[in-house]
Amino acid sequence: MSSTSSSPSTNRAPVTVPAVRSRKVRDGAEPLVMVTAYDAPGARIADEAGVDLILVGDSVAMVVLGYDDTLQVTVDDLAHHTAAVARAKPRPLIVADLPWMSYHVSPEDTVRNAAQLIRAGAGCVKLEGGRKRVPMIEAIVDAEIPVMGHLGLTPQSIHAMGGFKVQGKETDAAMQLVSDAKALAHAGCFALVLEGVPDVVAGMVTAAVDVPTIGIGAGPGCDGQVLVYHDLLGIEDRVAPKFVRRYASLKDDAVAALSAFAADVRGGRFPDDTESYHLSADTADALGLYGSAG
Ligand code: KIV
């Protein structure tokens, strides 16, 4: 176990970018744990669970806002959710996603959008794509904003990829991923998300860069793992990607709880006496309610 790891209950010092940057498993570090969250209760739960990073992902579009892909959310949407997470003052590092079209137009536009997410409370931003993003990454880093890269299955490229498809399955594509990862690390990314790539390829990328890789559907050979909050808690149960492990069935629990509430209301069992406010006997008497109001 790394000297940088610690029990969530004993260490309340905020997780910093340099601390994450140094977490390579090959150097003896404990794997990084990242989970998405989009609001203050989610941030508090992630914090109490002792995760290292909270990602305010553009997955908010699909798991919270009901869209079919991540392309529908804006910088304002991400800033709104980042601010909600930040208000919980969580110990984990807050990573905010730069949404589609927020870093594709010009370096000036990109830096302004990244700054909006930092002002909302993020400690760094994340963007998708390979070496063609290097000028934007350099501009953001130049503005003193730490950047996390995201390679492999990049959901903002859903139309270009022809769907949510595993990437890097052919030799050339695998080599391209390794070369993109090196370019991103060289440009200043302090960590890289690897999504939807074969385990061996993720291992090659992880071995090729000095910054930690955080995998989702990328096998166990990364320097950390990330899952979407609603997937791992079983709140989102309509799709079950192979890489998701469900640690709870909160949607089932919630349906059961709301059904019990509905049955109690309809059956006259809610609220009961202990769940109601009462007048003092004198006041009830004065109001002529004594005996009828109880
Ligand atoms: O938006 C998101 O949740 C993500 C993760 C899948 C890494 O980018």
mmCIF file of C-alpha atoms and ligand atoms in Angstrom:
data_model
loop_
_atom_site.group_PDB
_atom_site.id
_atom_site.type_symbol
_atom_site.label_atom_id
_atom_site.label_comp_id
_atom_site.label_asym_id
_atom_site.label_seq_id
_atom_site.Cartn_x
_atom_site.Cartn_y
_atom_site.Cartn_z
ATOM 1 C CA MET A 1 0.000 0.000 0.000
ATOM 2 C CA SER A 2 1.253 3.459 -0.877
ATOM 3 C CA SER A 3 2.226 6.016 1.709
ATOM 4 C CA THR A 4 -0.161 8.374 -0.128
ATOM 5 C CA SER A 5 -3.177 6.238 0.757
ATOM 6 C CA SER A 6 -5.040 6.708 4.013
ATOM 7 C CA SER A 7 -8.213 5.818 5.796
ATOM 8 C CA PRO A 8 -11.115 8.046 4.732
ATOM 9 C CA SER A 9 -12.065 8.612 8.344
ATOM 10 C CA THR A 10 -8.642 9.805 9.479
ATOM 11 C CA ASN A 11 -7.432 11.997 6.610
ATOM 12 C CA ARG A 12 -9.579 15.013 5.780
ATOM 13 C CA ALA A 13 -6.952 16.899 3.785
ATOM 14 C CA PRO A 14 -8.314 17.625 0.293
ATOM 15 C CA VAL A 15 -7.020 15.393 -2.497
ATOM 16 C CA THR A 16 -4.799 17.488 -4.765
ATOM 17 C CA VAL A 17 -3.809 17.251 -8.408
ATOM 18 C CA PRO A 18 -0.101 16.633 -7.598
ATOM 19 C CA ALA A 19 -1.138 13.833 -5.202
ATOM 20 C CA VAL A 20 -3.196 12.177 -7.959
ATOM 21 C CA ARG A 21 -0.449 12.794 -10.545
ATOM 22 C CA SER A 22 1.977 10.714 -8.445
ATOM 23 C CA ARG A 23 -0.306 7.670 -8.071
ATOM 24 C CA LYS A 24 1.270 5.086 -10.412
ATOM 25 C CA VAL A 25 0.601 1.534 -9.257
ATOM 26 C CA ARG A 26 3.981 0.436 -10.616
ATOM 27 C CA ASP A 27 5.579 2.847 -8.124
ATOM 28 C CA GLY A 28 3.739 1.196 -5.240
ATOM 29 C CA ALA A 29 0.648 3.422 -5.148
ATOM 30 C CA GLU A 30 -2.791 2.110 -4.251
ATOM 31 C CA PRO A 31 -5.191 2.248 -7.240
ATOM 32 C CA LEU A 32 -7.146 5.498 -7.571
ATOM 33 C CA VAL A 33 -10.897 5.403 -7.021
ATOM 34 C CA MET A 34 -13.092 7.805 -8.964
ATOM 35 C CA VAL A 35 -16.879 7.921 -9.057
ATOM 36 C CA THR A 36 -19.225 10.334 -10.750
ATOM 37 C CA ALA A 37 -21.552 12.568 -8.743
ATOM 38 C CA TYR A 38 -23.758 15.407 -9.862
ATOM 39 C CA ASP A 39 -25.200 16.947 -6.708
ATOM 40 C CA ALA A 40 -24.425 17.655 -3.056
ATOM 41 C CA PRO A 41 -25.898 14.431 -1.575
ATOM 42 C CA GLY A 42 -23.960 12.361 -4.122
ATOM 43 C CA ALA A 43 -20.779 14.255 -3.283
ATOM 44 C CA ARG A 44 -21.278 13.666 0.457
ATOM 45 C CA ILE A 45 -21.844 9.953 -0.123
ATOM 46 C CA ALA A 46 -18.723 9.701 -2.319
ATOM 47 C CA ASP A 47 -16.739 11.644 0.262
ATOM 48 C CA GLU A 48 -17.875 9.463 3.173
ATOM 49 C CA ALA A 49 -17.014 6.372 1.120
ATOM 50 C CA GLY A 50 -13.455 7.660 0.864
ATOM 51 C CA VAL A 51 -13.086 7.893 -2.909
ATOM 52 C CA ASP A 52 -10.156 9.902 -4.297
ATOM 53 C CA LEU A 53 -11.877 11.783 -7.108
ATOM 54 C CA ILE A 54 -15.437 12.883 -7.902
ATOM 55 C CA LEU A 55 -16.156 13.283 -11.599
ATOM 56 C CA VAL A 56 -18.956 15.651 -12.513
ATOM 57 C CA GLY A 57 -19.257 13.855 -15.814
ATOM 58 C CA ASP A 58 -21.204 14.798 -18.894
ATOM 59 C CA SER A 59 -22.854 11.413 -18.245
ATOM 60 C CA VAL A 60 -25.204 13.656 -16.214
ATOM 61 C CA ALA A 61 -26.963 14.085 -19.567
ATOM 62 C CA MET A 62 -27.922 10.407 -19.680
ATOM 63 C CA VAL A 63 -28.253 9.276 -16.056
ATOM 64 C CA VAL A 64 -29.854 12.419 -14.602
ATOM 65 C CA LEU A 65 -31.298 14.573 -17.372
ATOM 66 C CA GLY A 66 -32.797 11.787 -19.484
ATOM 67 C CA TYR A 67 -30.977 12.372 -22.777
ATOM 68 C CA ASP A 68 -29.885 9.490 -25.024
ATOM 69 C CA ASP A 69 -26.285 10.692 -25.309
ATOM 70 C CA THR A 70 -23.877 13.170 -23.725
ATOM 71 C CA LEU A 71 -23.973 15.697 -26.562
ATOM 72 C CA GLN A 72 -26.933 17.650 -25.205
ATOM 73 C CA VAL A 73 -25.336 19.251 -22.144
ATOM 74 C CA THR A 74 -23.638 22.648 -22.050
ATOM 75 C CA VAL A 75 -20.946 24.327 -19.969
ATOM 76 C CA ASP A 76 -23.733 26.021 -17.980
ATOM 77 C CA ASP A 77 -25.244 22.593 -17.205
ATOM 78 C CA LEU A 78 -21.900 21.202 -16.066
ATOM 79 C CA ALA A 79 -21.157 24.337 -14.022
ATOM 80 C CA HIS A 80 -24.565 24.035 -12.325
ATOM 81 C CA HIS A 81 -23.874 20.436 -11.255
ATOM 82 C CA THR A 82 -20.230 21.145 -10.374
ATOM 83 C CA ALA A 83 -21.341 23.939 -8.046
ATOM 84 C CA ALA A 84 -23.814 21.593 -6.341
ATOM 85 C CA VAL A 85 -21.045 19.032 -5.782
ATOM 86 C CA ALA A 86 -18.623 21.708 -4.569
ATOM 87 C CA ARG A 87 -21.116 23.044 -1.998
ATOM 88 C CA ALA A 88 -20.719 19.733 -0.143
ATOM 89 C CA LYS A 89 -17.017 20.662 0.268
ATOM 90 C CA PRO A 90 -15.926 17.081 -0.386
ATOM 91 C CA ARG A 91 -12.396 15.888 0.319
ATOM 92 C CA PRO A 92 -12.034 14.132 -3.084
ATOM 93 C CA LEU A 93 -10.660 16.121 -6.011
ATOM 94 C CA ILE A 94 -13.548 17.459 -8.123
ATOM 95 C CA VAL A 95 -13.074 16.809 -11.849
ATOM 96 C CA ALA A 96 -15.529 18.609 -14.146
ATOM 97 C CA ASP A 97 -16.161 17.428 -17.698
ATOM 98 C CA LEU A 98 -15.792 19.900 -20.521
ATOM 99 C CA PRO A 99 -18.857 19.072 -22.629
ATOM 100 C CA TRP A 100 -18.953 18.619 -26.370
ATOM 101 C CA MET A 101 -18.213 21.807 -28.367
ATOM 102 C CA SER A 102 -16.744 23.574 -25.333
ATOM 103 C CA TYR A 103 -13.136 22.887 -26.394
ATOM 104 C CA HIS A 104 -13.427 22.450 -30.147
ATOM 105 C CA VAL A 105 -13.632 26.014 -31.427
ATOM 106 C CA SER A 106 -10.617 28.003 -30.236
ATOM 107 C CA PRO A 107 -8.082 28.002 -27.395
ATOM 108 C CA GLU A 108 -9.609 31.253 -26.037
ATOM 109 C CA ASP A 109 -13.086 29.744 -25.938
ATOM 110 C CA THR A 110 -11.685 26.559 -24.390
ATOM 111 C CA VAL A 111 -9.858 28.391 -21.592
ATOM 112 C CA ARG A 112 -12.936 30.511 -20.828
ATOM 113 C CA ASN A 113 -15.109 27.401 -20.593
ATOM 114 C CA ALA A 114 -12.572 25.577 -18.416
ATOM 115 C CA ALA A 115 -12.398 28.648 -16.159
ATOM 116 C CA GLN A 116 -16.177 28.642 -15.743
ATOM 117 C CA LEU A 117 -15.998 25.092 -14.380
ATOM 118 C CA ILE A 118 -13.125 25.993 -12.042
ATOM 119 C CA ARG A 119 -15.061 29.021 -10.771
ATOM 120 C CA ALA A 120 -18.015 26.679 -10.160
ATOM 121 C CA GLY A 121 -15.801 24.687 -7.797
ATOM 122 C CA ALA A 122 -13.893 22.084 -9.826
ATOM 123 C CA GLY A 123 -10.225 21.427 -9.103
ATOM 124 C CA CYS A 124 -9.523 20.408 -12.696
ATOM 125 C CA VAL A 125 -11.280 19.658 -15.984
ATOM 126 C CA LYS A 126 -11.470 16.618 -18.250
ATOM 127 C CA LEU A 127 -11.723 16.519 -22.026
ATOM 128 C CA GLU A 128 -11.993 13.776 -24.628
ATOM 129 C CA GLY A 129 -9.751 12.984 -27.563
ATOM 130 C CA GLY A 130 -6.214 12.281 -28.712
ATOM 131 C CA ARG A 131 -3.316 14.301 -30.076
ATOM 132 C CA LYS A 132 -5.532 16.740 -31.975
ATOM 133 C CA ARG A 133 -6.557 18.149 -28.577
ATOM 134 C CA VAL A 134 -2.970 19.047 -27.661
ATOM 135 C CA PRO A 135 -3.252 22.793 -28.520
ATOM 136 C CA MET A 136 -6.360 23.091 -26.318
ATOM 137 C CA ILE A 137 -4.745 21.129 -23.480
ATOM 138 C CA GLU A 138 -1.671 23.355 -23.629
ATOM 139 C CA ALA A 139 -3.836 26.478 -23.539
ATOM 140 C CA ILE A 140 -5.753 25.242 -20.475
ATOM 141 C CA VAL A 141 -2.585 24.164 -18.673
ATOM 142 C CA ASP A 142 -1.071 27.543 -19.521
ATOM 143 C CA ALA A 143 -3.987 29.143 -17.667
ATOM 144 C CA GLU A 144 -2.978 27.083 -14.584
ATOM 145 C CA ILE A 145 -5.946 24.752 -14.922
ATOM 146 C CA PRO A 146 -5.093 21.060 -14.502
ATOM 147 C CA VAL A 147 -6.444 18.788 -17.254
ATOM 148 C CA MET A 148 -7.358 15.111 -17.280
ATOM 149 C CA GLY A 149 -7.434 13.400 -20.696
ATOM 150 C CA HIS A 150 -9.951 10.804 -21.867
ATOM 151 C CA LEU A 151 -9.079 8.258 -24.560
ATOM 152 C CA GLY A 152 -10.601 5.161 -26.164
ATOM 153 C CA LEU A 153 -14.387 5.058 -26.284
ATOM 154 C CA THR A 154 -15.073 8.773 -26.084
ATOM 155 C CA PRO A 155 -18.871 9.192 -25.833
ATOM 156 C CA GLN A 156 -18.787 12.702 -27.330
ATOM 157 C CA SER A 157 -17.614 11.012 -30.593
ATOM 158 C CA ILE A 158 -20.611 8.663 -30.672
ATOM 159 C CA HIS A 159 -21.580 9.636 -34.222
ATOM 160 C CA ALA A 160 -18.006 9.431 -35.549
ATOM 161 C CA MET A 161 -17.508 6.036 -33.838
ATOM 162 C CA GLY A 162 -20.878 4.710 -35.054
ATOM 163 C CA GLY A 163 -22.110 4.018 -31.499
ATOM 164 C CA PHE A 164 -20.704 3.153 -28.091
ATOM 165 C CA LYS A 165 -18.048 0.739 -29.373
ATOM 166 C CA VAL A 166 -14.901 -0.677 -27.798
ATOM 167 C CA GLN A 167 -11.858 1.083 -29.327
ATOM 168 C CA GLY A 168 -8.255 0.005 -29.985
ATOM 169 C CA LYS A 169 -9.076 -3.552 -31.033
ATOM 170 C CA GLU A 170 -6.817 -3.587 -34.095
ATOM 171 C CA THR A 171 -3.021 -3.282 -33.976
ATOM 172 C CA ASP A 172 -2.890 0.156 -35.603
ATOM 173 C CA ALA A 173 -5.653 1.522 -33.391
ATOM 174 C CA ALA A 174 -3.948 0.134 -30.278
ATOM 175 C CA MET A 175 -0.629 1.736 -31.250
ATOM 176 C CA GLN A 176 -2.465 4.984 -31.985
ATOM 177 C CA LEU A 177 -3.945 4.935 -28.485
ATOM 178 C CA VAL A 178 -0.490 4.501 -26.950
ATOM 179 C CA SER A 179 0.874 7.349 -29.036
ATOM 180 C CA ASP A 180 -2.125 9.600 -28.192
ATOM 181 C CA ALA A 181 -1.668 8.865 -24.493
ATOM 182 C CA LYS A 182 1.993 9.887 -24.687
ATOM 183 C CA ALA A 183 1.057 13.087 -26.545
ATOM 184 C CA LEU A 184 -1.561 13.998 -23.921
ATOM 185 C CA ALA A 185 0.804 13.317 -21.020
ATOM 186 C CA HIS A 186 3.511 15.349 -22.751
ATOM 187 C CA ALA A 187 1.054 18.226 -23.269
ATOM 188 C CA GLY A 188 0.454 18.340 -19.519
ATOM 189 C CA CYS A 189 -2.465 16.041 -18.676
ATOM 190 C CA PHE A 190 -1.990 14.910 -15.071
ATOM 191 C CA ALA A 191 -4.069 11.732 -15.530
ATOM 192 C CA LEU A 192 -5.892 9.879 -18.302
ATOM 193 C CA VAL A 193 -9.251 8.126 -18.369
ATOM 194 C CA LEU A 194 -9.190 5.031 -20.582
ATOM 195 C CA GLU A 195 -12.694 3.995 -21.560
ATOM 196 C CA GLY A 196 -13.826 0.922 -23.480
ATOM 197 C CA VAL A 197 -10.487 -0.515 -24.579
ATOM 198 C CA PRO A 198 -9.176 -4.098 -24.376
ATOM 199 C CA ASP A 199 -7.360 -4.862 -21.122
ATOM 200 C CA VAL A 200 -4.034 -5.547 -22.857
ATOM 201 C CA VAL A 201 -4.160 -2.215 -24.665
ATOM 202 C CA ALA A 202 -4.990 -0.372 -21.438
ATOM 203 C CA GLY A 203 -1.993 -2.115 -19.866
ATOM 204 C CA MET A 204 0.243 -0.955 -22.728
ATOM 205 C CA VAL A 205 -0.959 2.638 -22.350
ATOM 206 C CA THR A 206 -0.516 2.493 -18.577
ATOM 207 C CA ALA A 207 3.050 1.238 -19.007
ATOM 208 C CA ALA A 208 3.822 3.915 -21.619
ATOM 209 C CA VAL A 209 2.930 7.005 -19.566
ATOM 210 C CA ASP A 210 4.170 8.442 -16.274
ATOM 211 C CA VAL A 211 0.735 9.792 -15.318
ATOM 212 C CA PRO A 212 -1.942 7.538 -13.820
ATOM 213 C CA THR A 213 -4.561 5.929 -16.024
ATOM 214 C CA ILE A 214 -8.091 5.522 -14.686
ATOM 215 C CA GLY A 215 -10.069 2.824 -16.452
ATOM 216 C CA ILE A 216 -13.728 2.229 -17.188
ATOM 217 C CA GLY A 217 -14.236 -0.903 -19.242
ATOM 218 C CA ALA A 218 -10.471 -1.063 -19.634
ATOM 219 C CA GLY A 219 -9.561 -4.040 -17.433
ATOM 220 C CA PRO A 220 -7.631 -4.263 -14.184
ATOM 221 C CA GLY A 221 -4.247 -3.048 -15.466
ATOM 222 C CA CYS A 222 -4.946 0.686 -15.021
ATOM 223 C CA ASP A 223 -3.767 2.877 -12.136
ATOM 224 C CA GLY A 224 -7.355 3.354 -10.990
ATOM 225 C CA GLN A 225 -10.989 2.702 -11.834
ATOM 226 C CA VAL A 226 -14.041 4.886 -12.345
ATOM 227 C CA LEU A 227 -17.721 3.982 -12.474
ATOM 228 C CA VAL A 228 -20.839 6.045 -12.967
ATOM 229 C CA TYR A 229 -22.683 6.557 -9.646
ATOM 230 C CA HIS A 230 -26.092 5.531 -10.982
ATOM 231 C CA ASP A 231 -24.650 2.360 -12.543
ATOM 232 C CA LEU A 232 -22.754 1.106 -9.520
ATOM 233 C CA LEU A 233 -25.619 1.882 -7.138
ATOM 234 C CA GLY A 234 -28.226 0.278 -9.402
ATOM 235 C CA ILE A 235 -30.215 3.493 -9.795
ATOM 236 C CA GLU A 236 -29.870 3.193 -13.584
ATOM 237 C CA ASP A 237 -31.001 -0.349 -14.386
ATOM 238 C CA ARG A 238 -32.113 -0.074 -18.008
ATOM 239 C CA VAL A 239 -28.712 -0.918 -19.483
ATOM 240 C CA ALA A 240 -26.073 -3.191 -18.003
ATOM 241 C CA PRO A 241 -22.725 -2.745 -19.727
ATOM 242 C CA LYS A 242 -20.291 -5.633 -19.221
ATOM 243 C CA PHE A 243 -17.866 -3.465 -17.264
ATOM 244 C CA VAL A 244 -20.378 -2.320 -14.635
ATOM 245 C CA ARG A 245 -20.461 -4.089 -11.292
ATOM 246 C CA ARG A 246 -23.604 -3.215 -9.346
ATOM 247 C CA TYR A 247 -22.918 -2.815 -5.635
ATOM 248 C CA ALA A 248 -26.509 -1.985 -4.685
ATOM 249 C CA SER A 249 -30.044 -2.041 -6.105
ATOM 250 C CA LEU A 250 -31.147 1.419 -5.063
ATOM 251 C CA LYS A 251 -33.771 1.740 -7.769
ATOM 252 C CA ASP A 252 -35.491 -1.446 -6.551
ATOM 253 C CA ASP A 253 -35.196 -0.201 -2.962
ATOM 254 C CA ALA A 254 -36.637 3.186 -3.944
ATOM 255 C CA VAL A 255 -39.580 1.653 -5.829
ATOM 256 C CA ALA A 256 -40.322 -0.587 -2.840
ATOM 257 C CA ALA A 257 -40.135 2.380 -0.429
ATOM 258 C CA LEU A 258 -42.398 4.622 -2.537
ATOM 259 C CA SER A 259 -44.864 1.756 -3.004
ATOM 260 C CA ALA A 260 -44.999 1.243 0.777
ATOM 261 C CA PHE A 261 -45.597 4.990 1.261
ATOM 262 C CA ALA A 262 -48.412 4.942 -1.306
ATOM 263 C CA ALA A 263 -50.009 1.904 0.375
ATOM 264 C CA ASP A 264 -49.815 3.562 3.811
ATOM 265 C CA VAL A 265 -51.403 6.795 2.559
ATOM 266 C CA ARG A 266 -54.158 4.958 0.738
ATOM 267 C CA GLY A 267 -54.737 2.676 3.730
ATOM 268 C CA GLY A 268 -54.964 5.599 6.196
ATOM 269 C CA ARG A 269 -51.819 4.439 8.051
ATOM 270 C CA PHE A 270 -49.745 7.548 7.291
ATOM 271 C CA PRO A 271 -49.271 9.836 9.091
ATOM 272 C CA ASP A 272 -49.851 8.407 12.554
ATOM 273 C CA ASP A 273 -50.066 10.261 15.848
ATOM 274 C CA THR A 274 -46.282 10.400 16.347
ATOM 275 C CA GLU A 275 -45.872 11.927 12.897
ATOM 276 C CA SER A 276 -48.407 14.728 13.556
ATOM 277 C CA TYR A 277 -48.125 18.052 15.395
ATOM 278 C CA HIS A 278 -50.439 18.620 18.363
ATOM 279 C CA LEU A 279 -51.894 21.616 20.152
ATOM 280 C CA SER A 280 -51.480 21.987 23.916
ATOM 281 C CA ALA A 281 -54.561 20.812 25.800
ATOM 282 C CA ASP A 282 -55.351 24.410 26.866
ATOM 283 C CA THR A 283 -55.148 25.731 23.352
ATOM 284 C CA ALA A 284 -57.176 22.880 21.996
ATOM 285 C CA ASP A 285 -59.755 23.552 24.697
ATOM 286 C CA ALA A 286 -59.804 27.252 23.898
ATOM 287 C CA LEU A 287 -60.337 26.462 20.292
ATOM 288 C CA GLY A 288 -63.195 24.177 21.204
ATOM 289 C CA LEU A 289 -61.391 21.288 19.689
ATOM 290 C CA TYR A 290 -60.672 19.331 22.874
ATOM 291 C CA GLY A 291 -61.916 15.832 22.504
ATOM 292 C CA SER A 292 -62.303 16.080 18.772
ATOM 293 C CA ALA A 293 -58.744 17.189 17.895
ATOM 294 C CA GLY A 294 -57.130 15.025 20.582
HETATM 295 O O1 KIV B 1 -19.047 11.447 -18.042
HETATM 296 C C1 KIV B 1 -18.605 10.439 -17.474
HETATM 297 O O2 KIV B 1 -19.241 9.851 -16.582
HETATM 298 C C2 KIV B 1 -17.308 9.932 -17.882
HETATM 299 C C3 KIV B 1 -16.889 8.606 -17.339
HETATM 300 C C4 KIV B 1 -17.550 7.537 -18.115
HETATM 301 C C5 KIV B 1 -15.412 8.449 -17.322
HETATM 302 O O3 KIV B 1 -16.626 10.557 -18.632
#
